[in-house]
Amino acid sequence: MTTFFQKIFGTRPATAQPEMPAPIVSPAFPSRDLFIEDREPREFLSPEPARLTKREKTILEELLALDYAGMGHKDGYEIHDLAGLDMQLELIATDFRQAFDKALQDIEVQLEPLGIHLTDRMREETPELFEKIHTRQDQLVKQKRELMTQKDLAVTGEGFVEKPYRYYKAGFRRGYDLYVEEQLIFKHIKTL
């Protein structure tokens, strides 16, 4: 008795199954990993915890890592007032000025003990150490000047704060535009 599908497609010829080769039996040697004689001692020491090797982010790095475009988009849609944009930009500048103030305080704390050690006696007795301390002091003074400049520029939206300003404004405009479009498109539906 043939089925409908066999009439349409025909019958498939029987294929012979290939013979499977006999499995190769390997001698049961234990793995080389089980033996510790050939290993270095430092392989057995636990690695340093990752939390000790990572340094903490500074407040400024945290501020620069924020999603200002997303914040601006959300505020533009919710506030939908250009006066709110100016107020939010002032708050961003305030956050940056506070971060600069904190960094300046940290530099002052580091500079204080360095000045005490930089004496003529130290220059004569240990010139290498004097040079290291003097170089560190110069670096901190340069950082302090740069931070003071950035703090002054933050008021006008320039310097480090310029990129967050621009991203926030662009996001705010997109959110505000979305709000206005929704009002124009769906306003007539509400009146019906």
Coordinates of C-alpha atoms in Angstrom, one line a residue:
M1 CA 0.0 0.0 0.0
T2 CA 1.5 3.3 -1.1
T3 CA 0.7 6.6 0.5
F4 CA -0.3 9.8 -1.1
F5 CA 3.2 11.3 -0.6
Q6 CA 5.0 8.3 -1.9
K7 CA 3.0 8.6 -5.1
I8 CA 3.9 12.3 -5.5
F9 CA 7.6 12.1 -4.4
G10 CA 8.4 8.5 -5.0
T11 CA 10.2 6.2 -2.7
R12 CA 13.6 6.8 -1.4
P13 CA 16.2 4.1 -2.0
A14 CA 17.6 2.4 1.0
T15 CA 21.1 3.5 2.0
A16 CA 23.6 1.3 3.7
Q17 CA 24.8 2.5 7.1
P18 CA 28.6 3.0 7.2
E19 CA 30.4 0.9 9.7
M20 CA 31.7 2.8 12.7
P21 CA 35.4 2.3 13.4
A22 CA 36.3 0.8 16.8
P23 CA 37.0 3.4 19.4
I24 CA 40.6 4.0 20.1
V25 CA 41.4 3.2 23.7
S26 CA 44.1 5.5 25.2
P27 CA 46.0 4.6 28.2
A28 CA 44.5 6.3 31.3
F29 CA 47.3 8.7 32.3
P30 CA 46.3 11.4 34.8
S31 CA 46.3 15.0 33.6
R32 CA 49.5 17.0 34.0
D33 CA 47.6 19.7 35.8
L34 CA 47.3 17.4 38.8
F35 CA 51.0 17.6 39.5
I36 CA 52.3 20.7 41.2
E37 CA 56.1 20.0 41.2
D38 CA 56.6 21.7 37.8
R39 CA 54.6 24.8 38.6
E40 CA 55.9 28.2 39.8
P41 CA 55.1 29.1 43.4
R42 CA 53.4 32.4 42.3
E43 CA 50.7 30.4 40.5
F44 CA 49.4 29.3 43.9
L45 CA 49.2 32.9 45.3
S46 CA 45.9 34.5 45.1
P47 CA 45.8 37.6 42.9
E48 CA 45.4 41.1 44.4
P49 CA 41.8 42.1 44.9
A50 CA 40.6 44.2 42.1
R51 CA 39.2 46.9 44.4
L52 CA 42.7 47.7 45.6
T53 CA 44.1 48.2 42.2
K54 CA 41.3 50.5 40.9
R55 CA 41.5 54.1 41.9
E56 CA 38.4 55.9 42.9
K57 CA 36.9 58.4 40.4
T58 CA 37.2 62.1 41.3
I59 CA 34.1 64.2 41.6
L60 CA 35.0 65.9 38.3
E61 CA 35.3 62.6 36.5
E62 CA 31.9 61.6 37.9
L63 CA 30.4 64.9 36.6
L64 CA 32.0 64.5 33.2
A65 CA 30.7 60.9 33.0
L66 CA 27.0 61.9 33.4
D67 CA 24.6 61.7 30.5
Y68 CA 23.8 65.4 30.0
A69 CA 22.0 64.9 26.7
G70 CA 19.6 62.4 28.3
M71 CA 19.1 64.7 31.3
G72 CA 18.4 67.6 29.0
H73 CA 16.0 65.6 26.9
K74 CA 14.0 64.6 30.0
D75 CA 14.0 68.1 31.4
G76 CA 13.1 69.7 28.0
Y77 CA 10.1 67.4 27.8
E78 CA 9.0 67.8 31.4
I79 CA 9.8 71.5 32.0
H80 CA 9.1 72.7 28.5
D81 CA 10.2 76.2 29.4
L82 CA 13.3 77.9 28.2
A83 CA 13.8 79.7 31.5
G84 CA 14.2 76.2 33.0
L85 CA 17.0 75.6 30.6
D86 CA 19.0 78.6 31.9
M87 CA 18.3 77.5 35.5
Q88 CA 19.5 73.9 34.8
L89 CA 22.7 75.2 33.1
E90 CA 23.4 77.4 36.2
L91 CA 23.0 74.3 38.3
I92 CA 25.4 72.3 36.1
A93 CA 28.0 75.2 36.4
T94 CA 27.5 75.2 40.2
D95 CA 28.2 71.5 40.4
F96 CA 31.4 71.9 38.4
R97 CA 32.5 74.9 40.5
Q98 CA 32.0 72.8 43.7
A99 CA 34.0 70.0 42.2
F100 CA 36.8 72.5 41.3
D101 CA 36.6 73.9 44.9
K102 CA 37.0 70.4 46.3
A103 CA 39.9 69.6 44.0
L104 CA 41.6 73.0 45.0
Q105 CA 41.2 72.1 48.7
D106 CA 42.8 68.7 48.1
I107 CA 45.7 70.4 46.4
E108 CA 46.1 72.9 49.2
V109 CA 46.3 69.9 51.7
Q110 CA 49.0 68.3 49.6
L111 CA 50.9 71.6 49.1
E112 CA 51.1 72.5 52.8
P113 CA 53.6 69.9 54.0
L114 CA 55.7 70.2 50.9
G115 CA 56.6 73.8 51.6
I116 CA 57.8 72.9 55.1
H117 CA 60.4 70.4 53.7
L118 CA 61.8 72.6 51.0
T119 CA 64.6 74.3 52.9
D120 CA 68.2 75.3 52.0
R121 CA 69.5 72.6 54.4
M122 CA 67.6 69.9 52.6
R123 CA 68.9 71.2 49.2
E124 CA 72.4 70.8 50.5
E125 CA 72.1 67.5 52.3
T126 CA 69.7 65.6 49.9
P127 CA 69.6 67.3 46.6
E128 CA 67.7 64.4 44.9
L129 CA 64.9 64.3 47.4
F130 CA 64.8 68.1 47.3
E131 CA 64.4 68.0 43.5
K132 CA 61.6 65.4 43.7
I133 CA 59.7 67.4 46.3
H134 CA 60.2 70.7 44.4
T135 CA 59.0 69.0 41.2
R136 CA 55.9 67.7 42.9
Q137 CA 55.2 71.2 44.3
D138 CA 55.5 72.7 40.9
Q139 CA 53.1 70.1 39.5
L140 CA 50.5 70.9 42.2
V141 CA 50.9 74.6 41.7
K142 CA 50.2 74.2 37.9
Q143 CA 47.2 72.0 38.7
K144 CA 45.9 74.6 41.1
R145 CA 46.2 77.4 38.4
E146 CA 44.5 75.2 35.9
L147 CA 41.6 74.4 38.3
M148 CA 41.2 78.1 39.2
T149 CA 41.0 79.0 35.5
Q150 CA 38.5 76.2 34.9
K151 CA 36.4 77.4 37.8
D152 CA 36.3 80.9 36.3
L153 CA 35.4 79.5 32.9
A154 CA 32.6 77.4 34.3
V155 CA 30.6 80.6 35.0
T156 CA 30.4 81.4 31.3
G157 CA 29.9 77.8 30.2
E158 CA 33.4 77.3 28.8
G159 CA 36.3 75.0 29.7
F160 CA 35.6 71.6 31.1
V161 CA 31.9 72.5 31.5
E162 CA 31.4 73.4 27.8
K163 CA 30.8 69.9 26.5
P164 CA 28.2 69.1 29.2
Y165 CA 26.6 72.5 28.5
R166 CA 26.3 71.7 24.8
Y167 CA 25.0 68.2 25.3
Y168 CA 22.4 69.4 27.9
K169 CA 21.2 72.1 25.5
A170 CA 20.9 69.8 22.6
G171 CA 19.0 67.2 24.7
F172 CA 16.8 70.0 26.1
R173 CA 15.9 71.2 22.6
R174 CA 15.1 67.6 21.5
G175 CA 12.9 67.1 24.5
Y176 CA 11.2 70.5 24.1
D177 CA 10.6 69.9 20.4
L178 CA 9.1 66.5 21.2
Y179 CA 6.7 68.1 23.7
V180 CA 5.7 70.8 21.2
E181 CA 5.1 68.2 18.4
E182 CA 3.0 66.1 20.7
Q183 CA 0.9 69.2 21.7
L184 CA 0.4 70.1 18.1
I185 CA -0.5 66.6 16.9
F186 CA -2.7 65.5 19.8
K187 CA -4.3 68.8 20.8
H188 CA -7.1 68.5 18.3
I189 CA -7.9 65.0 19.6
K190 CA -8.5 66.4 23.1
T191 CA -11.0 69.0 21.9
L192 CA -13.2 66.5 20.1

